[in-house]
Structure formats: C-alpha cells, structure tokens
Coordinates of C-alpha atoms in Angstrom, one line a residue:
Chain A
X31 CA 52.5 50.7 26.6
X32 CA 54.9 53.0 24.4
X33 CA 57.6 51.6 22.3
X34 CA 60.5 54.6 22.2
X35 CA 60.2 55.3 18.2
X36 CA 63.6 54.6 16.7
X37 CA 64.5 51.3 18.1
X38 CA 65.0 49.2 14.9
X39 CA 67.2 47.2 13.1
X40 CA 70.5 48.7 11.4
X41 CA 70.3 49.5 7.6
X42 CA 71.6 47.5 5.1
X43 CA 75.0 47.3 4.6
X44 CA 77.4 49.0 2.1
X45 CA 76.5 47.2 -0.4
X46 CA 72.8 47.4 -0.7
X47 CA 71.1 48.8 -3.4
X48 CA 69.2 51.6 -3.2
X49 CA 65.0 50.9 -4.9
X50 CA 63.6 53.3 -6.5
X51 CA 59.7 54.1 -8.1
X52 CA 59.9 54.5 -11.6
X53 CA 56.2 54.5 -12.3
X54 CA 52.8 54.3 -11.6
X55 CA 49.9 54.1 -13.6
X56 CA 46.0 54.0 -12.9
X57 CA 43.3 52.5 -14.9
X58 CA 39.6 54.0 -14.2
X59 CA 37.0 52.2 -14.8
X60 CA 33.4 54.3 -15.3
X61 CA 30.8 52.1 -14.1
X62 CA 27.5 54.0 -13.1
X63 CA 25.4 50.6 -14.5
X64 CA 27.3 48.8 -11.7
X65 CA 26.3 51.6 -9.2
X66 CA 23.3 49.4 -7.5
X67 CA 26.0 47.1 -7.1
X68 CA 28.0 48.7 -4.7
X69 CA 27.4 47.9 -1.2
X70 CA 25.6 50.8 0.7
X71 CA 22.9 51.3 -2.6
X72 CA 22.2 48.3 -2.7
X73 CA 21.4 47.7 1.0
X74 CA 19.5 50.7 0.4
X75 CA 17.2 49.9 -2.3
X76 CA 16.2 46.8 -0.8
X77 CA 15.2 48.2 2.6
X78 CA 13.7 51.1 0.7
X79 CA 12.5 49.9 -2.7
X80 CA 12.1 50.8 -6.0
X81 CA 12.0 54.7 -5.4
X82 CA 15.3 54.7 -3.9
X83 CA 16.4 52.8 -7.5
X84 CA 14.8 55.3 -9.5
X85 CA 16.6 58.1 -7.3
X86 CA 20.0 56.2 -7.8
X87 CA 19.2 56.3 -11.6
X88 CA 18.4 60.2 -11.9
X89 CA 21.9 61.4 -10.8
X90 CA 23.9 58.8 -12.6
X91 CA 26.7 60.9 -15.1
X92 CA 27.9 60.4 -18.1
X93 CA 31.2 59.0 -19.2
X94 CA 32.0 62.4 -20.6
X95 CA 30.7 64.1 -17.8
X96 CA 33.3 61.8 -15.7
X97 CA 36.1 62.6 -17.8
X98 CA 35.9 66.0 -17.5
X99 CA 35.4 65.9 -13.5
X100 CA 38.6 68.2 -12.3
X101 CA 39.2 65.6 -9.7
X102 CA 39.7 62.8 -12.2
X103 CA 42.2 65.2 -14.4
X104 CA 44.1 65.3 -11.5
X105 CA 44.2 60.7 -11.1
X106 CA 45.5 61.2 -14.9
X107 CA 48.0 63.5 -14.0
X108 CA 46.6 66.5 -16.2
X109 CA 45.8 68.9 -13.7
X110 CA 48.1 69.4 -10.3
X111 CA 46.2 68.9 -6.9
X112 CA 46.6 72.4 -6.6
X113 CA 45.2 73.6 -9.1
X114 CA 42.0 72.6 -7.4
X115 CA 42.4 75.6 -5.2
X116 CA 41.6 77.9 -7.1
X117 CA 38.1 75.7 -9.1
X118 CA 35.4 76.3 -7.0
X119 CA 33.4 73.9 -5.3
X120 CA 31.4 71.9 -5.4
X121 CA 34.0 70.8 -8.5
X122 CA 31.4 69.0 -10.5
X123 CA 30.4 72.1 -11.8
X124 CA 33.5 73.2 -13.4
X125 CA 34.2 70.9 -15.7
X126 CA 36.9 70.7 -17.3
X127 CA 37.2 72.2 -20.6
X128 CA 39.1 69.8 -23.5
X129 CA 39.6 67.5 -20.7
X130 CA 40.4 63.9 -22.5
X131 CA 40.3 60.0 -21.1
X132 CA 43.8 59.6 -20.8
X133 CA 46.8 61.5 -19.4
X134 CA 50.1 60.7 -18.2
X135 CA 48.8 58.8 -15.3
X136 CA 46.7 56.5 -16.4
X137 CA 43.1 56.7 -18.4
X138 CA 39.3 56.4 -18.1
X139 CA 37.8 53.5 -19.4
X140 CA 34.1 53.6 -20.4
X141 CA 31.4 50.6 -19.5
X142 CA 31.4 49.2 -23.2
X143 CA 35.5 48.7 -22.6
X144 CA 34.8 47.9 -18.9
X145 CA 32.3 44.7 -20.1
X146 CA 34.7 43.4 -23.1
X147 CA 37.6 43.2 -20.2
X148 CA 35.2 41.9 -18.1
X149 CA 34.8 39.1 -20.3
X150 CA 38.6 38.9 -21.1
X151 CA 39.1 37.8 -17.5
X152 CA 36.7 35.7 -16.9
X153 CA 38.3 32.4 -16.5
X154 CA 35.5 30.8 -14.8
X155 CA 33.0 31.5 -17.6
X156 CA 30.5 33.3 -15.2
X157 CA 29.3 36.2 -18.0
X158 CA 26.5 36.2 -19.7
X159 CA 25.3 39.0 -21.9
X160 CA 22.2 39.2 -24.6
X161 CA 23.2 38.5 -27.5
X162 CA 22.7 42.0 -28.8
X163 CA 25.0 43.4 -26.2
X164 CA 27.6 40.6 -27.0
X165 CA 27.8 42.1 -30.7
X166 CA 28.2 45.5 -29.3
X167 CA 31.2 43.9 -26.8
X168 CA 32.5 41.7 -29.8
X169 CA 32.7 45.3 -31.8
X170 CA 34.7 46.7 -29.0
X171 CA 37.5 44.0 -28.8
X172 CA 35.8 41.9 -26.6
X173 CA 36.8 37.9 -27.0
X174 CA 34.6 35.5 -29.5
X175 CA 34.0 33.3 -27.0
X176 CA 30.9 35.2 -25.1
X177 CA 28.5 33.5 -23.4
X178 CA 25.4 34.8 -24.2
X179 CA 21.8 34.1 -23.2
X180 CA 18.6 34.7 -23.5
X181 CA 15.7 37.4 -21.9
X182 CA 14.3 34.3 -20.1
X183 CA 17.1 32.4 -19.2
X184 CA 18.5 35.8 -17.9
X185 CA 15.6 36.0 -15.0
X186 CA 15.9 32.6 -14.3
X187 CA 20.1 32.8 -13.8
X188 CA 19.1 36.1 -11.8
X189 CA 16.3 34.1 -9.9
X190 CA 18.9 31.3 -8.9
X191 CA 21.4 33.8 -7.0
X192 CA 22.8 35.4 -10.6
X193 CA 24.0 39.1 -10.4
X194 CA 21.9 41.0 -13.1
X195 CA 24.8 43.4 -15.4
X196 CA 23.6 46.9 -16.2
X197 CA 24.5 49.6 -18.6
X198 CA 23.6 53.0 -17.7
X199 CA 21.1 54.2 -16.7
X200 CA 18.9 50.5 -16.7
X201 CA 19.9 48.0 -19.3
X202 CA 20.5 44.7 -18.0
X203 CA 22.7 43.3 -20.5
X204 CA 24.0 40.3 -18.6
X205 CA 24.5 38.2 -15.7
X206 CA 27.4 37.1 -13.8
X207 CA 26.4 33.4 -12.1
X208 CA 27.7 32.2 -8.4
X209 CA 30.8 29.9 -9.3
X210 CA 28.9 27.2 -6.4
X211 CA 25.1 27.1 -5.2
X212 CA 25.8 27.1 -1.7
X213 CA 29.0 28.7 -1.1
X214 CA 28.9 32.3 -0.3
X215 CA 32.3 33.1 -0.6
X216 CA 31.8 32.4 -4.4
X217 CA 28.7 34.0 -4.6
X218 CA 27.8 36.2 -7.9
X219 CA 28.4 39.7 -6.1
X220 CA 31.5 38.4 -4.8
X221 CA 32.7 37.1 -8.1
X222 CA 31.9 40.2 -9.6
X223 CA 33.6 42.5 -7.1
X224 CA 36.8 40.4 -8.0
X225 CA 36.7 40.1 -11.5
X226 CA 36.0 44.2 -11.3
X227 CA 39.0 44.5 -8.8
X228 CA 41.2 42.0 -11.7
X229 CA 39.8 43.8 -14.5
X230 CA 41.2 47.2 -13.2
X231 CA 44.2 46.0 -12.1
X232 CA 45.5 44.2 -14.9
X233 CA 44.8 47.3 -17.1
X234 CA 46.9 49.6 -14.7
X235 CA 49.1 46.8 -15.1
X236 CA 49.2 46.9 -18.8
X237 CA 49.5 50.2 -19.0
X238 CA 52.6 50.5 -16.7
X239 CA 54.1 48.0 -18.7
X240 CA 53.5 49.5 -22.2
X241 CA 55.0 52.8 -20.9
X242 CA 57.6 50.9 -19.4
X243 CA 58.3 48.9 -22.6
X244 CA 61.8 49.4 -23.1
X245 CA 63.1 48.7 -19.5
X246 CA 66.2 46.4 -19.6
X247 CA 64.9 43.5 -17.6
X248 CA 61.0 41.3 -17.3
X249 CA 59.0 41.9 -14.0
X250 CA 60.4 39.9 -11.9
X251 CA 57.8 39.8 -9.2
X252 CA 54.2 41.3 -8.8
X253 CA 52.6 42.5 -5.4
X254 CA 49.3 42.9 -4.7
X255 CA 47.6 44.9 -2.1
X256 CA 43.6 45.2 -2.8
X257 CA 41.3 44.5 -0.1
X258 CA 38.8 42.4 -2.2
X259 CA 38.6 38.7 -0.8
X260 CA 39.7 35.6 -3.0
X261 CA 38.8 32.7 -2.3
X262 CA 36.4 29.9 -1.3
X263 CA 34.5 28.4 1.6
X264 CA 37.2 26.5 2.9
X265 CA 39.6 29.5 2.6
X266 CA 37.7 32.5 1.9
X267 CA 40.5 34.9 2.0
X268 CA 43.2 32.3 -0.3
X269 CA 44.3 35.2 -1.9
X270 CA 47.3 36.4 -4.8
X271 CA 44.6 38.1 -7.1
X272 CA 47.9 39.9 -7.7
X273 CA 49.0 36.4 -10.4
X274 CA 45.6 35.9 -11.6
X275 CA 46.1 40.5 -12.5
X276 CA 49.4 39.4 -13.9
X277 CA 47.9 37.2 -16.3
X278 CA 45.2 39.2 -17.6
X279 CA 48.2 41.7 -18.2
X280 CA 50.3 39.1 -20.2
X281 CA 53.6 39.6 -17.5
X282 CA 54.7 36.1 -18.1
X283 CA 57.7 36.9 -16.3
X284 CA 56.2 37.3 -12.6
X285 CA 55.6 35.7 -9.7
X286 CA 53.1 37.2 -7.4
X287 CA 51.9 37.1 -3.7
X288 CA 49.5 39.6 -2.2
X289 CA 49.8 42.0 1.1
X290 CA 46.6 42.5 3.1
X291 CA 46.4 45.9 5.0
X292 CA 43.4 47.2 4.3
X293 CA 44.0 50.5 2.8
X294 CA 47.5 50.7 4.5
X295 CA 48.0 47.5 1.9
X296 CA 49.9 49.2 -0.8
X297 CA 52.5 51.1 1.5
X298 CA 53.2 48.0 3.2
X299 CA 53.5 46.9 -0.5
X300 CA 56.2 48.8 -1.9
X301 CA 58.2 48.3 1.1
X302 CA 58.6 45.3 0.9
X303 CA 59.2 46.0 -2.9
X304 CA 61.5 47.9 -2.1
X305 CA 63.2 45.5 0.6
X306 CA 63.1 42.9 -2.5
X307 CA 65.6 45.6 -4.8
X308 CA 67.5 46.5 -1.9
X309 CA 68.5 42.9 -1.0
X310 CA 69.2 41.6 -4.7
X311 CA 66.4 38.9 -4.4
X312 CA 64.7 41.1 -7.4
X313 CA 65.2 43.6 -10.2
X314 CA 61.6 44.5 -11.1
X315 CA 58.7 44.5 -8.6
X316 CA 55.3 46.1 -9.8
X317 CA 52.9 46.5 -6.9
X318 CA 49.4 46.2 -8.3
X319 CA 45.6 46.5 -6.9
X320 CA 42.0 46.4 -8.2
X321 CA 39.9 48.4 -7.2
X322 CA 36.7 48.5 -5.1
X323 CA 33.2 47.9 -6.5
X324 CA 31.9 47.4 -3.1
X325 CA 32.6 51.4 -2.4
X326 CA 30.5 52.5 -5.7
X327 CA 28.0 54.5 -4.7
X328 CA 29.7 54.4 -0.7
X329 CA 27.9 58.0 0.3
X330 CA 25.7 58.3 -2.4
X331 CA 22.7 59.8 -0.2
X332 CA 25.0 62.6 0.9
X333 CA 25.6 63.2 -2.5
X334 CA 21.6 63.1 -3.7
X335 CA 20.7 65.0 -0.6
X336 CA 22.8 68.0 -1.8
X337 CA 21.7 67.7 -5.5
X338 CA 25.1 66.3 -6.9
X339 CA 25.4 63.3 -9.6
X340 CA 26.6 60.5 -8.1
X341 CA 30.4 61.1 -7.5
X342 CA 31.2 57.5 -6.5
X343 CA 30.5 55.8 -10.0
X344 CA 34.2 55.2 -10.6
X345 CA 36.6 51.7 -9.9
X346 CA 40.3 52.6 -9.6
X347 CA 43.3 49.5 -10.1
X348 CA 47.1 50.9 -10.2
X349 CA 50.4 49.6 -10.6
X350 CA 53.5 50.7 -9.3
X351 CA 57.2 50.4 -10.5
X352 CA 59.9 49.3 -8.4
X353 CA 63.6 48.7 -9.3
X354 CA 67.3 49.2 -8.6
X355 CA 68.6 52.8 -8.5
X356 CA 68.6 54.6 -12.1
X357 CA 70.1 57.6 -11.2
X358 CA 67.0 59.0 -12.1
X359 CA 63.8 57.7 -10.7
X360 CA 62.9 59.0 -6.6
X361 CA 64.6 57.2 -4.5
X362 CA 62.5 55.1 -1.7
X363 CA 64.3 55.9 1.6
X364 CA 63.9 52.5 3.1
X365 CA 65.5 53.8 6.4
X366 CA 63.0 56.6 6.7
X367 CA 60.3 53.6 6.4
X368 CA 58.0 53.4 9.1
X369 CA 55.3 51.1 10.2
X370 CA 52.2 51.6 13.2
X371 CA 53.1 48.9 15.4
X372 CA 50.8 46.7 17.9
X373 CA 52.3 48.2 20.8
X374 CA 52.1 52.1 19.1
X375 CA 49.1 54.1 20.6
X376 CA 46.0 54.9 18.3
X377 CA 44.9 58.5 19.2
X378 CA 46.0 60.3 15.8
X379 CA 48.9 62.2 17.0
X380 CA 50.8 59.4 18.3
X381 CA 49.8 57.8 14.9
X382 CA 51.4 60.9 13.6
X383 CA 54.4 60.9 15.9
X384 CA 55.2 57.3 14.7
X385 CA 54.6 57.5 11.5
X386 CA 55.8 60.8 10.2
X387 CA 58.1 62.4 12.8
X388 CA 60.1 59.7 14.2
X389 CA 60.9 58.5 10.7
X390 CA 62.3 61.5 9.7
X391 CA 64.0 62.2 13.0
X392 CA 65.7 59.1 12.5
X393 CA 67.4 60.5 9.4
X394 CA 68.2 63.7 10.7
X395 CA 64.8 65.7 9.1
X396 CA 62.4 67.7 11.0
X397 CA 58.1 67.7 9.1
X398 CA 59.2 71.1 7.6
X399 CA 62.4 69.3 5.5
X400 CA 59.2 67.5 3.7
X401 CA 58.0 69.3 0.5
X402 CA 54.8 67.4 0.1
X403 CA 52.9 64.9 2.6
X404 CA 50.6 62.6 0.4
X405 CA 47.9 61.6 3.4
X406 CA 44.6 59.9 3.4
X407 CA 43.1 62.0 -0.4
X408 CA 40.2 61.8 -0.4
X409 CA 38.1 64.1 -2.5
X410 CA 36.0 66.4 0.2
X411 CA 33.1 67.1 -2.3
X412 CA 32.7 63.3 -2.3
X413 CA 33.2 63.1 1.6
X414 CA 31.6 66.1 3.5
X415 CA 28.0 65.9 1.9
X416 CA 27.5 62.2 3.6
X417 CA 29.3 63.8 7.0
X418 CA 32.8 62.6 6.9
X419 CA 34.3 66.1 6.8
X420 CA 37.2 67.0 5.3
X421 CA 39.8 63.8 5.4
X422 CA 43.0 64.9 4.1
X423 CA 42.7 68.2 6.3
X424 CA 42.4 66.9 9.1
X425 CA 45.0 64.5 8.4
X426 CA 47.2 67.6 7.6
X427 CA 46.4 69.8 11.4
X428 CA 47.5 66.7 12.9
X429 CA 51.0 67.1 10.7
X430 CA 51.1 70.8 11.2
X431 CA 50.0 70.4 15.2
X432 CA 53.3 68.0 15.5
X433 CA 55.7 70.5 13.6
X434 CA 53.9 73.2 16.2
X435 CA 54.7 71.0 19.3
X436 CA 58.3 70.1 17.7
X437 CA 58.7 73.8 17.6
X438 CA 59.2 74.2 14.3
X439 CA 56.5 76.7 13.6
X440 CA 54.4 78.5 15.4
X441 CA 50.5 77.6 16.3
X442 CA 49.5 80.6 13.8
X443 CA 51.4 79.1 11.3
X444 CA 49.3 76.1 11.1
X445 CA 47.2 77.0 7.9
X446 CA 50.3 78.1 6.0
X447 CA 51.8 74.5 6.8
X448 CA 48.7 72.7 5.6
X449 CA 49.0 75.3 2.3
X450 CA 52.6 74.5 1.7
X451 CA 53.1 70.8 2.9
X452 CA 49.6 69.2 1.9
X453 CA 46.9 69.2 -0.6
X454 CA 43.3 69.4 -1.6
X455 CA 42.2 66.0 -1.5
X456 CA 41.4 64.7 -4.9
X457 CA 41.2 60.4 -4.8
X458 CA 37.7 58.6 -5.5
X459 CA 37.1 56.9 -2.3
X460 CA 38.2 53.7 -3.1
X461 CA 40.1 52.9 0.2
X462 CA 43.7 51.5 -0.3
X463 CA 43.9 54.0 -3.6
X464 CA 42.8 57.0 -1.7
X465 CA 45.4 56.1 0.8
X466 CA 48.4 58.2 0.1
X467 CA 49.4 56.5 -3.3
X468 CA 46.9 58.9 -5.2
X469 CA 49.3 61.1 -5.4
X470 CA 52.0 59.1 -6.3
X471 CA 52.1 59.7 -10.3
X472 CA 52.5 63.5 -9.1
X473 CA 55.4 62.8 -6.6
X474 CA 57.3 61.1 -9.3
X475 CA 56.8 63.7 -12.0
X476 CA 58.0 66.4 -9.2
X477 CA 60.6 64.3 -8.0
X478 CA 62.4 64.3 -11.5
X479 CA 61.0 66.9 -13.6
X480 CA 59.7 69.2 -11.2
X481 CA 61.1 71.0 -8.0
X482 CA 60.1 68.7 -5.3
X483 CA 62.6 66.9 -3.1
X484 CA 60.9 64.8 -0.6
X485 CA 57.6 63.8 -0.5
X486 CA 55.9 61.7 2.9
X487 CA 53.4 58.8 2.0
X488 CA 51.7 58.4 4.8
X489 CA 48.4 56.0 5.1
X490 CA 46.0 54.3 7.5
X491 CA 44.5 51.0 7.4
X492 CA 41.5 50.3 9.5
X493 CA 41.8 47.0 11.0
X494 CA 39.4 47.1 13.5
X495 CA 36.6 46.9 10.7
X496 CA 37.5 42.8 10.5
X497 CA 36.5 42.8 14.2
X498 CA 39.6 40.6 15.0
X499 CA 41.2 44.1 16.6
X500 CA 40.7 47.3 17.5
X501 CA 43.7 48.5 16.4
X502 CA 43.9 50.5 13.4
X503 CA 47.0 50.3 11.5
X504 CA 49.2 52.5 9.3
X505 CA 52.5 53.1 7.2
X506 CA 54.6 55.2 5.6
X507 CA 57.4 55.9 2.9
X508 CA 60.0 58.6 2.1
X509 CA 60.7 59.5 -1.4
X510 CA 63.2 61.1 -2.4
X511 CA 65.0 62.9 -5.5
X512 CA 67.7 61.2 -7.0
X513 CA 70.9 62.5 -6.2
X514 CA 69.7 64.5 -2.9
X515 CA 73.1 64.9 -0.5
X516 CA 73.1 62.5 2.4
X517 CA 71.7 63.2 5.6
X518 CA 72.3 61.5 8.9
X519 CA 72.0 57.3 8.6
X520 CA 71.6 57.5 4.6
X521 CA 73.4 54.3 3.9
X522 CA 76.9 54.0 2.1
Chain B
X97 CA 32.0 69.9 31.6
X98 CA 30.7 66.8 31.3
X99 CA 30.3 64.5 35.0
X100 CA 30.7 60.7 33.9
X101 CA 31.7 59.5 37.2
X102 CA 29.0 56.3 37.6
X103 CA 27.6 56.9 33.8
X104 CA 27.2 54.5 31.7
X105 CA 29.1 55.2 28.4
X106 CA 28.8 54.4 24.6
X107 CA 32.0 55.2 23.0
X108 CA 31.7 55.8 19.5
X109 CA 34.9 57.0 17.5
X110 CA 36.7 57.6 14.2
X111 CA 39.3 56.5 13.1
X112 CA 40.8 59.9 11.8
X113 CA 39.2 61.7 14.6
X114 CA 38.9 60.1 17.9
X115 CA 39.3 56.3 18.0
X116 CA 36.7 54.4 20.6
X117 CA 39.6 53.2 22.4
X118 CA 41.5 56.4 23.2
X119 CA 37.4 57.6 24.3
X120 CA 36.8 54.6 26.6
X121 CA 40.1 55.3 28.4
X122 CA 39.2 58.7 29.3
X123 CA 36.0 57.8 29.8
X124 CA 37.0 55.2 32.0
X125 CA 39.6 58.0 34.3
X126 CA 36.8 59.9 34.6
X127 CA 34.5 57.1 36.6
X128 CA 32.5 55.9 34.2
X129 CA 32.0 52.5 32.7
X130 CA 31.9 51.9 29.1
X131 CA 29.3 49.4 28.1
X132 CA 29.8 49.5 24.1
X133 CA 32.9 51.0 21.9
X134 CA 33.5 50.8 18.7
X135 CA 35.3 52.6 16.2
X136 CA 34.0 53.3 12.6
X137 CA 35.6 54.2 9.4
X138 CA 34.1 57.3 7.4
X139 CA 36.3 56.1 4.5

C-alpha cells in the first residue's frame, strides 16, 4: 500500500508563530570503568571469562586520550565534520593537538565528575562507594551525604544482585543496589543505565541553560526522547525521565513528558517542540536525552580485533533549545516536517523519498536546494571494524541516487553530491544521538554565523527491535536561516 | 542468478541496507517460501 507523499493537513494559519532552535548542548561523559557494563562486553565476558575482561581492560584510553579524539572535537563543536577529511584514518591516531574538554558544544566530563553526579542524582539512595573513593568524590563536589561501605559488605551487596562500580582500568569503588529483590525492571544494571542516561542529561541540560542564562522567559516545558526504560514491574516503560533530568538541572520552571522513537525519538521531539511554539501553548521547550550506557563497548571486538582502544567508552546526553522566532536563530520549517508513516514502504529509497524528497517538494525545493543533510553520523572507525560499513555513506548514495532519479544530477555526479551535501560521520554510537542531531550544534553555528542556508535532519528509528513490528520508523526536519525569502507554502 | 522457486528462504536484512521484509517479498515473487525474517540493526 503507498500513501501519495504530500497529502497532509494545511499549515497554520496567519498568525502562527514561527519556532526556532536556539541551542544545543552535549554533555560527554568518559566512562571506560563502566565499559563491562555495557551490554555486548558484558555478555561477552561471561560466556567467555576472565580473558575476555583482561582483553577489555588492555585497550581502555585515557580521559586525555578521549579528549583529544578528532571525532569528539567535532561533538564540542571545535573541529568541523569536514575537517575530518583531510585526518587520516583510523582517527585515533591523530590526535588532536591542544585539544581541551569543552568547546562551544558542550564538554567532556571525566569518571571522578561522572561518580560525584552520579551521586547527585541518586534519589533512591542506591550508591555506595569505599570510603576512600567517597573522600576523593567529596573533593570533587560530590554531595556529603554518600553512602559508603565497606570491602565486605561490597561483595556481599554485589553477591545479592548489586552492580559492582569501577574506575579505570579495575577499581571497584562502589556498588549501585537493585531498588527491589525480585523486580527486574528495577534491577541494579537497569538503575544504573538510568541514573547514567539522567546524569548526562541533566548536565547537557545545565549547560544549555547556563549559556542560555539571559533568555527573557523560564523553560516552559521539557521533552525527552532517550530510549532507556523507566519504570517498574507493573509499568516497566512509565517513563518522563525527561522531569526527573529537569530536576537534576534545577529547571524549576518545566513540565516534562517523554517521546519514545527509538533513535528517531528526538526528531519526533523537537517537532512537536516546535508544534508547541508555533501554536502559543509554549515559549521555551528544551528537548533533552541521556545517553546510552547499554551501547558502551557496543562493537568493541571489531575494535580489539583491529588493534584500536576501545572507541565506545563514551555516554552522550543533549539538550535542545526551542522558542518563538528571534530573528536570529534557524528557523524549523514545520511545513517541510515529515514523518515515516505505517502505511510508507521500508526499502531505503522509499524511506528516502518520504522523508527527504517529498518534504521538500512540498515547499517548492528539489535535494540539491539543501546545503547540508545531517543523516544517521555515525563515526565509521567505530563502525566498519565490527562490520557495519560505512553508515552515514550509505545513507548519503541513497540521497544522491534520489536527486539522480529526480534528474537533478547526473549518476557520475553522485560522489560530488555525497562531498557537497553530506559528511564524514563523526557521532559515538549512542543511537538517538548519532541520529541526525549530532550535527545539530554545527547547523546552528552555520545557520547564523556561517554560510549555510538549509540543513535536512533526517533520522531512523528501528522499531522492529521491540518485536511488536517490523516496521522501522523515521523523521525529519528542515532548518532554516533566519530571514531566508519564502518559497512555495511558507506560511504568512 | 540465483533459482529460489521451491527454496526454502532465511531473510536476514538491515535496516540501512535491505530490510527482511522488502527481501521476503522478492523472495516470495520469485517462488520461494520464507521460513524466518528478521531484520537487524548494525547501530
């Protein structure tokens, strides 16, 4: 069954206000202690044992080493995607000279600072740490209020279902309890996924705010789109980390709800954000998400197999500003919005059709009116040693085979498209981050400051992992500079 | 050229390659019957 693209409701009217995305911010969170945490290591040291541990532990890298990855530069906004072109691969070995823990999109936080916010969310009192390490936490700003325990309590907690907590490369300096003895859903791994996916979160969240400190009105409204699951046995999937981030952030201000998409979550996100602005309801919408300590350590035996350090050692939250039309800020073309519907076909290039050539069509733009297309980013070095090839290029042929078929270029032009229009992937692969919105700190700095004047968000969610489908599902957004002359069905 | 009329097929896709569905249908035109698909997600 096809659905003609382009049948949809009429846009707002007259007086609708146009949203825009002021900011957005990314907090990085360098946890190689939490490694054998993530899901694939450790499913892998227990059917394989303590070798496979001691493998994990030999290519764990340092914070600095992290810092100056040229990959990360480019998630704090210090070094262009493109600039990537020209550092050879693999990029690990170039690092980055002077390269520092914060930039203009964000910053690197190191385990220490990891553990004392850690313990700053944890409502539920579920940390405990040695008492050594809680002195060190104390000394980085970490609350009184610590929990701590001792060596033999600590294998006992650990023996009951507890989560051992490790600095790098093999301290255990705590444990993180299961909230309930016999319900899974609040088992200790669980918890400590979601504490890691609030912890990052509310620290993008902070730091958007900060930067953001002397906008006019409070958030208004705060939208979260992870894909951790909150909740208990009776409703594992309850849900709105997004108020529980907003508190760890102090945004008094906010309500919150969250949007569940799987890495097509934070598109879906800001339009609705951006519905909220555009209808009144609210001024200031942030749209937030933790990040994913499940994926640490995701292709890790790629990675050891071709004598890399661990890539994946890395949890990513952001937050993501969304208000009434400044006159300045990109404007989010709500009427080039599109969404994969159930009736839309799968195969990627009707994926493509619906989600990046009939939007545009509908406002009077061909693919080659689009500067950038910000696709699924993630970083190839991180990717194509496990056997995933090369994501955001093959995202890009798909792009650059439409604009072929629409006639806008020819087939030999197809590389140059990719060159011009897309972009070395750079994102950690942390799912609904990698997803588009990587890039989005870039797209707002060439919207306004640069030379860019449109830029495509296009991302995939992959639905069918739930088993309740198997339909994937995707989105995408238009931005736009400020001031750019109308086109055909721009509103009034 | 692969003959699938009467074979018995596992169709195992990709989400940003070739999704199991869009395989099992043209497995499926082509005669044979698709006994497993699913479709995974390298990322």
């Amino acid at each position: 069954m096809t659905i003609e693209p382009g049948a949809r409701a009429d846009v707002p009217g007259p007086r609708a206000i146009r949203p825009v995305v002021r900011a957005a911010r990314f907090a990085i969170a360098h946890t190689p202690g939490l490694v054998a945490c993530g899901s694939k290591p450790r499913r892998e040291v227990a059917a394989r044992g303590g070798g496979e541990f001691k493998t994990l532990l030999a290519h764990l890298r340092s914070f600095e080493d992290a810092v100056r990855y040229p990959p990360h530069q480019v998630m704090l906004g210090t070094l262009a995607p493109d600039a990537l072109r020209d550092v050879p691969r693999p990029w690990h070995s170039r690092p980055v000279v002077g390269a520092r823990a914060h930039g203009p999109a964000g910053r690197m936080l190191d385990e220490m600072e990891f553990y004392a916010w850690l313990a700053r969310a944890d409502q539920a009192s579920l940390l405990y740490f040695t008492p050594e390490f809680a002195r060190a936490l104390r000394d980085v700003g970490a609350p009184e209020r610590l929990q701590t325990i001792s060596a033999s309590g600590l294998a006992h907690a650990v023996e009951r279902g507890g989560e051992p907590l490790r600095r790098a490369p093999d301290e255990v300096v705590g444990a993180i309890v299961p909230a309930h003895e016999q319900d899974e859903s609040l088992a200790a791994a669980v918890l400590l996924e979601n504490l890691a996916a609030k912890v990052t979160g509310g620290l993008a969240l902070r730091d958007l705010l900060d930067a953001m400190s002397s906008a006019a009105s409070p958030v208004d409204y705060l939208i979260g789109c992870g894909e951790e699951a909150v909740g208990d046995r009776y409703q594992r999937g309850g849900g709105n980390l997004a108020k529980a981030i907003g508190e760890l952030a102090g945004a008094g201000t906010a309500g919150a709800s969250d949007v569940k998409s799987f890495c097509a979550g934070p598109l879906h996100a800001l339009l609705l954000a951006g519905a909220l602005i555009a209808s009144g309801v609210y001024r200031r919408v942030v749209v937030v998400a933790g990040g994913s300590l499940a994926k640490l350590g995701m292709k890790y035996r790629g990675h050891v197999a071709a004598g890399y350090p661990l890539l994946e050692d890395v949890i990513v939250g952001c937050a993501i500003e969304v208000g009434p039309d400044d006159g300045r800020s990109p404007v989010l073309r709500l009427d080039a919005a599109a969404v994969h519907r159930v009736g839309d076909g799968a195969v990627p290039h009707q994926m493509a059709q619906v989600l990046s050539a009939a939007p545009l069509q509908r406002i009077g733009l061909r693919l080659s009116d689009v500067d950038r297309y910000a696709v699924e980013l993630h970083n190839p070095d991180i990717t194509e040693p496990a056997g995933s090839g090369d994501v955001p290029h093959r995202n890009y042929q798909m792009i650059a085979a439409l604009a072929v078929q629409a006639g806008e270029i020819a087939r030999a032009e197809i590389d140059r498209f990719i060159d011009a229009h897309g972009m070395p992937g750079f994102s950690p692969t942390q799912g609904h981050i990698a997803s588009a919105v990587a890039y989005l700190p870039h797209a707002i700095a060439g919207l306004t400051e640069g030379r860019l004047r449109r830029v495509q968000f296009v991302a995939k969610g992959s639905l069918f992992l739930g088993r309740m489908t198997n339909m994937a599902d995707g989105a995408s957004l238009l931005l736009e500079r400020n001031g750019t002359p109308p086109t055909k069905g721009r509103p009034a | 050229m692969i003959e699938l009329r009467d074979k018995l097929v596992l169709a195992l896709g990709e989400r940003d390659g070739i999704p199991a569905p869009a395989i099992a249908a043209c497995a499926e035109s082509a005669g044979g019957q698709v006994v497993y698909a699913s479709t995974q997600c390298f990322v």
